[in-house]
Amino acid sequence: MQREQTTHLNPRSPLVLDTRDLPRRPGAMRKVVRDVPAPESLGVEMIGVPVGATLDLDLRMESVSEGVLVSGTVTGPVEGECGRCLRTINDTVSVTVQELYAYPHSITDETTDEDEIGRVQGDLIDLEPAVRDAVVLALPTNPLCRDECPGLCPECGAHLDEVPADHSHQQVDARWAALAKLKTEE
Ligand SMILES: [Zn+2]
Ligand SMILES: [Zn+2]
């Protein structure tokens, strides 16, 4: 059998799906339910899925006339740092994926760019870009340990939720406060 195109995908890579079991008859369907280790840099600067953490794939591959439609959810743990108080954040991210991968020489293949719509490469589908995009979109760019996190005291760095509500450096700063008051009255 001659391959339509050479593939550089590794069929054993955790986010590469093998479509050989899926009949190329529109409507045919296969479930892909498995746990795989997360690839590197699945996230943004402050928060992301740790490399090697377990990603839970709950997907289905469906034959359509132009290719293979992959849909379902990907769930995994996320670890990050609160942008206000720098505490570690542990959370879970769950994203919905719905991507069409076009067969080589299908109309979709001929009329779209590869970065718009993925391709079935040989018998394989590289799910990683779609999962990465979905996870990055789902993560906050400024993660917080909780919405109302008060952050750190700008004077001493104490966690403001661990010190008395009247925590203040006013006494030390009394003279400065007086100066500041004079300044505003100028
Ligand atoms: Zn915080
Ligand atoms: Zn303080």
CSV table of N, CA and C and ligand atoms in Angstrom, one decimal, residues 81-87 89 143-146 148-151 159 161, ligand 1:
chain,number,residue,atom,x,y,z
A,81,GLU,N,0.7,29.6,40.2
A,81,GLU,CA,1.1,30.5,41.3
A,81,GLU,C,0.1,31.7,41.2
A,82,CYS,N,-0.5,32.0,42.4
A,82,CYS,CA,-1.4,33.1,42.5
A,82,CYS,C,-0.7,34.4,42.2
A,83,GLY,N,-1.3,35.2,41.3
A,83,GLY,CA,-0.6,36.4,40.8
A,83,GLY,C,-0.6,37.5,41.9
A,84,ARG,N,-1.4,37.3,43.0
A,84,ARG,CA,-1.4,38.3,44.1
A,84,ARG,C,-0.5,37.9,45.3
A,85,CYS,N,-0.7,36.6,45.7
A,85,CYS,CA,0.0,36.2,46.9
A,85,CYS,C,1.1,35.2,46.7
A,86,LEU,N,1.3,34.7,45.5
A,86,LEU,CA,2.3,33.8,45.1
A,86,LEU,C,2.1,32.4,45.7
A,87,ARG,N,1.0,32.2,46.3
A,87,ARG,CA,0.7,30.8,46.8
A,87,ARG,C,0.5,29.8,45.6
A,89,ILE,N,-1.2,27.2,43.4
A,89,ILE,CA,-2.6,26.9,43.0
A,89,ILE,C,-2.6,25.5,42.4
A,143,PRO,N,-3.7,34.1,37.1
A,143,PRO,CA,-4.4,33.2,38.0
A,143,PRO,C,-4.4,33.7,39.4
A,144,LEU,N,-5.5,33.4,40.1
A,144,LEU,CA,-5.6,33.8,41.5
A,144,LEU,C,-6.0,32.6,42.4
A,145,CYS,N,-5.5,32.5,43.6
A,145,CYS,CA,-5.8,31.4,44.5
A,145,CYS,C,-7.3,31.4,44.8
A,146,ARG,N,-7.9,32.6,44.9
A,146,ARG,CA,-9.3,32.7,45.0
A,146,ARG,C,-9.6,34.2,44.6
A,148,GLU,N,-11.2,36.7,45.8
A,148,GLU,CA,-11.0,37.8,46.7
A,148,GLU,C,-9.6,37.8,47.4
A,149,CYS,N,-8.7,37.1,46.8
A,149,CYS,CA,-7.4,37.1,47.5
A,149,CYS,C,-6.8,38.5,47.7
A,150,PRO,N,-6.5,38.9,48.9
A,150,PRO,CA,-6.1,40.2,49.2
A,150,PRO,C,-4.6,40.5,48.9
A,151,GLY,N,-3.9,39.4,48.6
A,151,GLY,CA,-2.5,39.6,48.2
A,151,GLY,C,-1.6,39.8,49.4
A,159,HIS,N,1.2,37.8,54.1
A,159,HIS,CA,-0.1,37.5,53.5
A,159,HIS,C,-1.2,38.2,54.2
A,161,ASP,N,-4.3,37.9,54.3
A,161,ASP,CA,-5.3,37.1,54.9
A,161,ASP,C,-4.8,36.3,56.1
B,1,ZN,ZN,-3.6,34.5,46.4
